[in-house]
Amino acid sequence: MVSGNDDNSGTTQTNAWRTIQKAASKAMAGSTVYIGPGTYYETVTILVQGNLFNGSITFTSLMPDNPAIISGENAAVASPDELRNLRIHHILGGGKTGGAMAITVYNKNQETSLSKLIIDNCTLHDCEPAWSEALTLNGNIELFQVTNNRVYNMNNIGIDFIGGESNMGALGARSGQCYYNTVWNIHSSYDSSAAGIYVDGGSDINIGKNEVYNSDAGIEIGAENQGRIASGMVVHENYIHDNDKAGLLFGGYDSERGRVINSTFQNNRLENNDVKNTGAGEIVVSFASNNFVYSNAIKPNTKNIILTVDQIGGLDNVFNRQLYYPNGPNANEINLIFNWGNQQYRGLSAFQNATQQELQASVLSSNAGSV
């Protein structure tokens, strides 16, 4: 429960102010504002600032394991459907459970969707969202646009579209667009598997013309919750490069989770992913079916591992018309490695003959340069 009185001195816990806004209006340079647990129904405008001589002003939780909540339930905002030109950074100190996110939009209401949300031209950096995400749309949200944003230096997933979490209802993020975003330096603090752009149980989302690099993984389409289906995804014309693990991943984690179906991955550029040589290669598939991977330009790292597909849940997908650039002096198609189920095929021809996949793929010279 929130306590205190704005007529107090605000200098001790027993003489605390009641509102965060009071501190945001009166705190001195170099001071630390400790925010007690509870839910604060207020809109906060920061009217104070630090300086070079005394230092910054820090707003932090009095009890990190029981952090304060600033609720917008009763807040009046000029345009709830658009977030433009924001710079959000150094949201830190999420405690043991994390969650110091930059932009998070939830909608648990199953009767009325949040529709036509726009998040455009925002810069988000140096936050601590783990175990959560930096920019998240979760729940009954549709017809959204997430465009022209820059997301970097995060300790978990960069951009995420979620559906199927038990506390959010059946309807998930859907029928939206994620275009022209640049995402880099996304590294999970707990499992080194954070994707720059991630879908967890969403549907019918176009993800196009983004750049993702120097992260744990590039773009991932998944479904973490049991029985959840992610479908109708179109992932196209993205530049995915220099990530620690795979560049493109799709499917559920295991047989106890969801699946990815009826999605298309087309005209993407994948280059020099799996920097840490995990053996995953450029593309990883697990527990996914009836998906189509077409016309992507792929230049692997010097290990030349293209693909890792799970034996049990990943074989029922179609791969064709990729353009491959073998990496290394005099490298050619025989250097390309495809891990298909429980078999490894060395060379595109061997992979084609054994699986009848990639029958119209092409191989360019290793001297062709960047894709």
Short mmCIF file of C-alpha atoms in Angstrom, two decimals:
data_model
loop_
_atom_site.label_atom_id
_atom_site.label_comp_id
_atom_site.label_asym_id
_atom_site.label_seq_id
_atom_site.Cartn_x
_atom_site.Cartn_y
_atom_site.Cartn_z
CA MET A 1 0.00 0.00 0.00
CA VAL A 2 1.25 3.46 -0.91
CA SER A 3 1.82 5.71 2.11
CA GLY A 4 3.31 9.09 2.88
CA ASN A 5 2.25 12.70 2.50
CA ASP A 6 3.43 15.26 -0.02
CA ASP A 7 3.56 17.82 2.79
CA ASN A 8 6.32 15.82 4.50
CA SER A 9 9.99 16.66 4.18
CA GLY A 10 10.66 13.60 2.04
CA THR A 11 14.10 13.09 3.59
CA THR A 12 13.43 9.91 5.61
CA GLN A 13 11.23 6.84 5.26
CA THR A 14 9.01 7.99 8.13
CA ASN A 15 8.62 11.40 6.48
CA ALA A 16 8.19 10.15 2.93
CA TRP A 17 6.32 11.92 0.18
CA ARG A 18 3.24 10.13 -1.12
CA THR A 19 3.62 10.62 -4.87
CA ILE A 20 6.44 9.98 -7.28
CA GLN A 21 5.56 13.28 -8.92
CA LYS A 22 6.51 15.16 -5.76
CA ALA A 23 9.99 13.65 -5.93
CA ALA A 24 10.15 14.28 -9.66
CA SER A 25 9.53 17.96 -8.91
CA LYS A 26 11.74 18.45 -5.84
CA ALA A 27 14.66 15.99 -5.83
CA MET A 28 18.09 17.61 -5.81
CA ALA A 29 21.01 16.82 -8.10
CA GLY A 30 23.04 13.90 -6.74
CA SER A 31 20.19 12.48 -4.67
CA THR A 32 18.53 9.06 -4.76
CA VAL A 33 14.75 8.73 -4.68
CA TYR A 34 13.63 5.46 -3.08
CA ILE A 35 10.15 4.47 -4.24
CA GLY A 36 8.20 2.30 -1.81
CA PRO A 37 6.15 -0.73 -2.87
CA GLY A 38 2.59 -0.36 -4.09
CA THR A 39 0.70 0.85 -7.13
CA TYR A 40 0.96 4.54 -7.98
CA TYR A 41 -1.96 5.82 -10.04
CA GLU A 42 -0.33 8.88 -11.49
CA THR A 43 1.28 10.35 -14.55
CA VAL A 44 4.85 11.34 -13.77
CA THR A 45 6.67 14.22 -15.44
CA ILE A 46 10.35 14.58 -14.53
CA LEU A 47 10.95 18.26 -13.76
CA VAL A 48 14.39 17.95 -12.13
CA GLN A 49 17.81 16.97 -13.40
CA GLY A 50 21.30 16.23 -12.20
CA ASN A 51 24.46 18.10 -13.07
CA LEU A 52 28.15 17.41 -13.62
CA PHE A 53 29.15 18.73 -10.19
CA ASN A 54 26.66 16.91 -7.94
CA GLY A 55 25.82 13.94 -10.17
CA SER A 56 22.63 12.45 -11.51
CA ILE A 57 19.31 11.88 -9.76
CA THR A 58 18.51 8.18 -9.32
CA PHE A 59 14.98 6.81 -9.02
CA THR A 60 15.05 3.27 -7.63
CA SER A 61 12.93 0.80 -5.70
CA LEU A 62 13.06 0.83 -1.92
CA MET A 63 12.44 -2.94 -2.00
CA PRO A 64 13.86 -4.47 -5.21
CA ASP A 65 12.02 -7.75 -4.63
CA ASN A 66 8.71 -5.89 -4.31
CA PRO A 67 9.02 -3.09 -6.85
CA ALA A 68 6.62 -0.21 -7.27
CA ILE A 69 4.11 -0.14 -10.12
CA ILE A 70 3.21 3.06 -11.94
CA SER A 71 -0.26 2.40 -13.33
CA GLY A 72 -1.70 4.26 -16.28
CA GLU A 73 -5.22 3.06 -15.48
CA ASN A 74 -6.48 6.52 -14.55
CA ALA A 75 -4.05 8.51 -16.67
CA ALA A 76 -5.23 10.84 -19.40
CA VAL A 77 -3.06 10.78 -22.50
CA ALA A 78 -3.34 12.77 -25.67
CA SER A 79 -2.87 9.87 -28.09
CA PRO A 80 -2.89 6.38 -26.58
CA ASP A 81 -2.43 4.79 -29.99
CA GLU A 82 0.87 6.37 -31.05
CA LEU A 83 4.34 6.44 -29.53
CA ARG A 84 6.69 8.44 -31.73
CA ASN A 85 10.17 9.94 -31.50
CA LEU A 86 10.86 8.74 -27.96
CA ARG A 87 14.29 8.09 -26.47
CA ILE A 88 14.13 5.63 -23.58
CA HIS A 89 17.30 4.43 -21.93
CA HIS A 90 18.95 3.19 -18.73
CA ILE A 91 15.78 1.69 -17.25
CA LEU A 92 17.65 -0.41 -14.72
CA GLY A 93 17.32 -2.40 -11.53
CA GLY A 94 14.56 -4.90 -12.14
CA GLY A 95 15.59 -6.96 -9.13
CA LYS A 96 15.73 -10.76 -9.11
CA THR A 97 12.78 -11.08 -11.48
CA GLY A 98 14.00 -8.38 -13.85
CA GLY A 99 11.51 -6.54 -16.00
CA ALA A 100 13.05 -3.08 -16.39
CA MET A 101 11.52 -2.75 -19.86
CA ALA A 102 11.51 0.22 -22.20
CA ILE A 103 8.07 -0.03 -23.88
CA THR A 104 5.52 -2.66 -22.89
CA VAL A 105 1.93 -2.78 -24.12
CA TYR A 106 -0.45 -5.35 -22.59
CA ASN A 107 -4.10 -6.00 -23.33
CA LYS A 108 -5.85 -8.71 -21.32
CA ASN A 109 -9.30 -7.58 -22.45
CA GLN A 110 -10.72 -10.37 -24.63
CA GLU A 111 -13.74 -8.32 -25.67
CA THR A 112 -12.00 -5.27 -27.12
CA SER A 113 -8.70 -5.33 -28.96
CA LEU A 114 -6.10 -2.59 -28.86
CA SER A 115 -6.04 -1.72 -32.53
CA LYS A 116 -3.83 0.38 -34.82
CA LEU A 117 -1.10 1.06 -32.28
CA ILE A 118 1.94 2.81 -33.82
CA ILE A 119 5.44 2.76 -32.31
CA ASP A 120 7.67 4.71 -34.68
CA ASN A 121 11.12 6.28 -34.71
CA CYS A 122 11.93 5.53 -31.09
CA THR A 123 15.41 4.85 -29.73
CA LEU A 124 15.57 2.32 -26.90
CA HIS A 125 18.88 1.39 -25.33
CA ASP A 126 20.73 0.24 -22.21
CA CYS A 127 17.80 -1.18 -20.26
CA GLU A 128 17.59 -4.36 -18.15
CA PRO A 129 14.40 -6.14 -19.28
CA ALA A 130 15.49 -9.73 -18.47
CA TRP A 131 13.51 -11.93 -18.03
CA SER A 132 11.23 -9.81 -20.17
CA GLU A 133 11.83 -7.82 -23.36
CA ALA A 134 12.77 -4.29 -24.35
CA LEU A 135 9.79 -3.55 -26.62
CA THR A 136 6.83 -5.88 -26.15
CA LEU A 137 3.28 -6.18 -27.45
CA ASN A 138 1.41 -8.85 -25.49
CA GLY A 139 -2.21 -9.95 -25.66
CA ASN A 140 -5.19 -8.76 -27.66
CA ILE A 141 -3.38 -6.27 -29.89
CA GLU A 142 -3.93 -6.11 -33.66
CA LEU A 143 -3.20 -4.04 -36.76
CA PHE A 144 -0.13 -2.50 -35.15
CA GLN A 145 2.93 -0.89 -36.73
CA VAL A 146 6.38 -1.08 -35.13
CA THR A 147 8.60 0.84 -37.51
CA ASN A 148 11.87 2.76 -37.85
CA ASN A 149 13.00 2.08 -34.28
CA ARG A 150 16.50 1.51 -32.96
CA VAL A 151 16.89 -1.01 -30.14
CA TYR A 152 20.29 -1.84 -28.69
CA ASN A 153 22.32 -2.79 -25.60
CA MET A 154 19.61 -4.88 -23.91
CA ASN A 155 20.05 -7.88 -21.61
CA ASN A 156 17.23 -9.84 -23.23
CA ILE A 157 15.03 -9.87 -26.34
CA GLY A 158 14.83 -6.64 -28.34
CA ILE A 159 11.36 -6.60 -29.98
CA ASP A 160 8.72 -9.20 -29.09
CA PHE A 161 5.15 -10.00 -30.15
CA ILE A 162 3.43 -12.40 -27.75
CA GLY A 163 0.32 -14.55 -27.64
CA GLY A 164 -0.75 -17.47 -25.49
CA GLU A 165 0.54 -16.60 -22.04
CA SER A 166 -1.81 -18.06 -19.44
CA ASN A 167 -2.51 -14.78 -17.68
CA MET A 168 -3.21 -12.82 -20.88
CA GLY A 169 -6.11 -14.72 -22.45
CA ALA A 170 -6.29 -16.61 -25.73
CA LEU A 171 -5.93 -13.66 -28.10
CA GLY A 172 -2.40 -12.62 -28.95
CA ALA A 173 -0.53 -9.99 -30.94
CA ARG A 174 -1.57 -10.36 -34.58
CA SER A 175 -2.08 -8.81 -38.00
CA GLY A 176 0.69 -6.27 -37.56
CA GLN A 177 3.81 -4.93 -39.23
CA CYS A 178 7.39 -4.77 -37.99
CA TYR A 179 9.42 -2.82 -40.57
CA TYR A 180 12.65 -0.84 -40.91
CA ASN A 181 13.87 -1.41 -37.36
CA THR A 182 17.55 -1.75 -36.49
CA VAL A 183 18.38 -4.02 -33.56
CA TRP A 184 21.85 -4.82 -32.22
CA ASN A 185 23.78 -5.86 -29.11
CA ILE A 186 20.95 -7.95 -27.67
CA HIS A 187 22.39 -10.47 -25.22
CA SER A 188 20.45 -12.41 -22.61
CA SER A 189 21.85 -12.21 -19.10
CA TYR A 190 20.63 -15.71 -18.22
CA ASP A 191 20.80 -18.07 -21.23
CA SER A 192 22.55 -16.34 -24.16
CA SER A 193 19.59 -17.01 -26.45
CA ALA A 194 17.99 -13.60 -26.92
CA ALA A 195 16.77 -12.82 -30.42
CA GLY A 196 16.82 -9.31 -31.76
CA ILE A 197 13.25 -9.72 -33.05
CA TYR A 198 11.05 -12.47 -31.64
CA VAL A 199 7.50 -13.73 -32.04
CA ASP A 200 6.15 -15.96 -29.28
CA GLY A 201 2.74 -17.28 -30.29
CA GLY A 202 1.69 -14.31 -32.41
CA SER A 203 0.05 -14.65 -35.82
CA ASP A 204 -0.18 -12.97 -39.23
CA ILE A 205 2.67 -10.54 -38.64
CA ASN A 206 4.84 -9.13 -41.42
CA ILE A 207 8.47 -8.71 -40.37
CA GLY A 208 10.36 -6.99 -43.15
CA LYS A 209 13.33 -4.82 -44.05
CA ASN A 210 14.83 -4.88 -40.55
CA GLU A 211 18.50 -5.25 -39.68
CA VAL A 212 19.55 -7.44 -36.74
CA TYR A 213 23.18 -7.99 -35.82
CA ASN A 214 25.69 -8.59 -32.99
CA SER A 215 23.07 -10.33 -30.85
CA ASP A 216 22.60 -13.81 -29.40
CA ALA A 217 20.32 -14.68 -32.32
CA GLY A 218 18.78 -12.82 -35.23
CA ILE A 219 15.04 -13.24 -35.90
CA GLU A 220 13.09 -16.04 -34.21
CA ILE A 221 9.49 -17.20 -34.67
CA GLY A 222 8.41 -19.44 -31.81
CA ALA A 223 5.53 -20.57 -29.61
CA GLU A 224 6.59 -21.18 -26.02
CA ASN A 225 3.26 -22.25 -24.55
CA GLN A 226 1.80 -25.72 -24.88
CA GLY A 227 -0.79 -26.00 -27.65
CA ARG A 228 -0.07 -22.52 -29.01
CA ILE A 229 0.26 -22.10 -32.77
CA ALA A 230 2.20 -19.27 -34.38
CA SER A 231 1.05 -18.99 -37.98
CA GLY A 232 0.78 -16.72 -40.99
CA MET A 233 4.13 -15.06 -40.41
CA VAL A 234 5.89 -13.42 -43.36
CA VAL A 235 9.58 -12.74 -42.66
CA HIS A 236 11.12 -11.04 -45.67
CA GLU A 237 13.91 -8.76 -46.88
CA ASN A 238 15.67 -8.57 -43.54
CA TYR A 239 19.45 -8.29 -43.20
CA ILE A 240 20.53 -10.66 -40.43
CA HIS A 241 24.25 -10.86 -39.80
CA ASP A 242 27.08 -11.45 -37.33
CA ASN A 243 24.94 -12.92 -34.55
CA ASP A 244 26.43 -15.33 -31.99
CA LYS A 245 24.06 -18.18 -32.83
CA ALA A 246 21.72 -18.75 -35.77
CA GLY A 247 20.42 -15.89 -37.87
CA LEU A 248 16.92 -17.26 -38.51
CA LEU A 249 15.07 -19.66 -36.20
CA PHE A 250 11.52 -20.97 -36.26
CA GLY A 251 9.53 -23.59 -34.36
CA GLY A 252 8.60 -24.64 -30.84
CA TYR A 253 11.25 -25.55 -28.29
CA ASP A 254 10.13 -29.14 -27.76
CA SER A 255 7.15 -31.49 -27.99
CA GLU A 256 5.63 -29.98 -24.84
CA ARG A 257 5.43 -26.46 -26.32
CA GLY A 258 3.68 -24.94 -29.33
CA ARG A 259 4.42 -25.04 -33.06
CA VAL A 260 5.01 -22.71 -36.00
CA ILE A 261 3.00 -23.39 -39.16
CA ASN A 262 1.97 -21.83 -42.48
CA SER A 263 4.64 -19.14 -42.52
CA THR A 264 7.01 -17.81 -45.18
CA PHE A 265 10.67 -16.80 -44.92
CA GLN A 266 11.68 -15.12 -48.16
CA ASN A 267 14.27 -12.79 -49.69
CA ASN A 268 16.24 -12.35 -46.47
CA ARG A 269 20.01 -11.86 -46.36
CA LEU A 270 21.83 -14.02 -43.83
CA GLU A 271 25.55 -13.53 -43.43
CA ASN A 272 28.21 -14.71 -40.99
CA ASN A 273 25.88 -15.83 -38.22
CA ASP A 274 26.80 -18.50 -35.64
CA VAL A 275 29.84 -16.39 -34.81
CA LYS A 276 30.49 -18.53 -31.72
CA ASN A 277 30.51 -21.70 -33.83
CA THR A 278 27.78 -23.48 -31.90
CA GLY A 279 27.16 -25.74 -34.90
CA ALA A 280 23.68 -24.34 -35.50
CA GLY A 281 24.57 -22.56 -38.72
CA GLU A 282 22.44 -19.89 -40.36
CA ILE A 283 18.94 -21.42 -39.97
CA VAL A 284 17.49 -23.58 -37.18
CA VAL A 285 14.12 -25.36 -37.40
CA SER A 286 12.32 -27.37 -34.70
CA PHE A 287 8.68 -28.38 -34.19
CA ALA A 288 7.38 -26.55 -37.22
CA SER A 289 5.47 -27.67 -40.30
CA ASN A 290 4.15 -26.43 -43.65
CA ASN A 291 6.49 -23.45 -43.69
CA PHE A 292 8.24 -22.16 -46.80
CA VAL A 293 11.83 -20.92 -46.96
CA TYR A 294 12.42 -19.36 -50.38
CA SER A 295 14.92 -17.19 -52.23
CA ASN A 296 17.11 -16.17 -49.31
CA ALA A 297 20.73 -15.12 -49.90
CA ILE A 298 22.97 -16.99 -47.46
CA LYS A 299 26.69 -16.58 -46.84
CA PRO A 300 27.67 -18.66 -43.78
CA ASN A 301 30.79 -18.23 -41.70
CA THR A 302 33.87 -20.24 -42.64
CA LYS A 303 32.40 -23.41 -41.08
CA ASN A 304 29.82 -23.25 -43.92
CA ILE A 305 26.99 -24.74 -41.85
CA ILE A 306 23.74 -23.71 -43.49
CA LEU A 307 20.96 -25.48 -41.69
CA THR A 308 20.02 -27.47 -38.60
CA VAL A 309 16.59 -29.13 -38.73
CA ASP A 310 15.16 -31.21 -35.89
CA GLN A 311 14.54 -34.87 -36.71
CA ILE A 312 11.24 -35.20 -34.86
CA GLY A 313 9.42 -31.96 -35.52
CA GLY A 314 11.20 -30.03 -38.26
CA LEU A 315 11.29 -32.03 -41.49
CA ASP A 316 7.86 -31.13 -42.90
CA ASN A 317 8.87 -27.78 -44.38
CA VAL A 318 9.90 -26.65 -47.86
CA PHE A 319 13.28 -25.12 -48.76
CA ASN A 320 13.94 -23.92 -52.31
CA ARG A 321 15.64 -21.32 -54.48
CA GLN A 322 18.17 -20.17 -51.89
CA LEU A 323 21.27 -18.41 -53.21
CA TYR A 324 24.36 -19.75 -51.43
CA TYR A 325 27.76 -18.11 -51.09
CA PRO A 326 30.25 -20.70 -49.74
CA ASN A 327 32.79 -19.00 -47.48
CA GLY A 328 36.55 -19.50 -47.75
CA PRO A 329 39.32 -19.63 -50.36
CA ASN A 330 38.11 -21.63 -53.36
CA ALA A 331 35.04 -22.79 -51.41
CA ASN A 332 32.24 -24.25 -53.50
CA GLU A 333 29.00 -26.19 -53.10
CA ILE A 334 30.74 -29.26 -51.68
CA ASN A 335 31.78 -27.19 -48.64
CA LEU A 336 28.20 -26.40 -47.62
CA ILE A 337 26.88 -28.41 -44.66
CA PHE A 338 23.22 -29.27 -44.09
CA ASN A 339 22.09 -30.94 -40.83
CA TRP A 340 18.78 -32.55 -41.73
CA GLY A 341 17.24 -34.63 -38.97
CA ASN A 342 19.79 -37.16 -37.80
CA GLN A 343 21.88 -36.91 -40.97
CA GLN A 344 24.56 -34.46 -42.03
CA TYR A 345 25.00 -33.77 -45.74
CA ARG A 346 28.17 -32.22 -47.10
CA GLY A 347 27.51 -30.37 -50.31
CA LEU A 348 24.35 -28.97 -51.85
CA SER A 349 24.10 -31.82 -54.36
CA ALA A 350 24.17 -34.46 -51.63
CA PHE A 351 21.48 -32.59 -49.70
CA GLN A 352 19.29 -32.23 -52.79
CA ASN A 353 19.56 -35.89 -53.73
CA ALA A 354 18.79 -37.18 -50.23
CA THR A 355 15.94 -34.84 -49.29
CA GLN A 356 14.52 -33.46 -52.55
CA GLN A 357 14.83 -30.02 -50.99
CA GLU A 358 16.52 -27.02 -52.64
CA LEU A 359 16.16 -28.44 -56.14
CA GLN A 360 16.33 -24.95 -57.65
CA ALA A 361 18.98 -23.48 -55.36
CA SER A 362 22.03 -21.71 -56.77
CA VAL A 363 25.64 -21.39 -55.62
CA LEU A 364 27.79 -18.33 -56.32
CA SER A 365 31.54 -17.99 -56.14
CA SER A 366 33.15 -17.59 -52.74
CA ASN A 367 34.78 -14.48 -54.16
CA ALA A 368 31.44 -12.78 -54.71
CA GLY A 369 31.86 -10.74 -51.52
CA SER A 370 29.06 -9.73 -49.19
CA VAL A 371 25.54 -10.85 -49.95
#
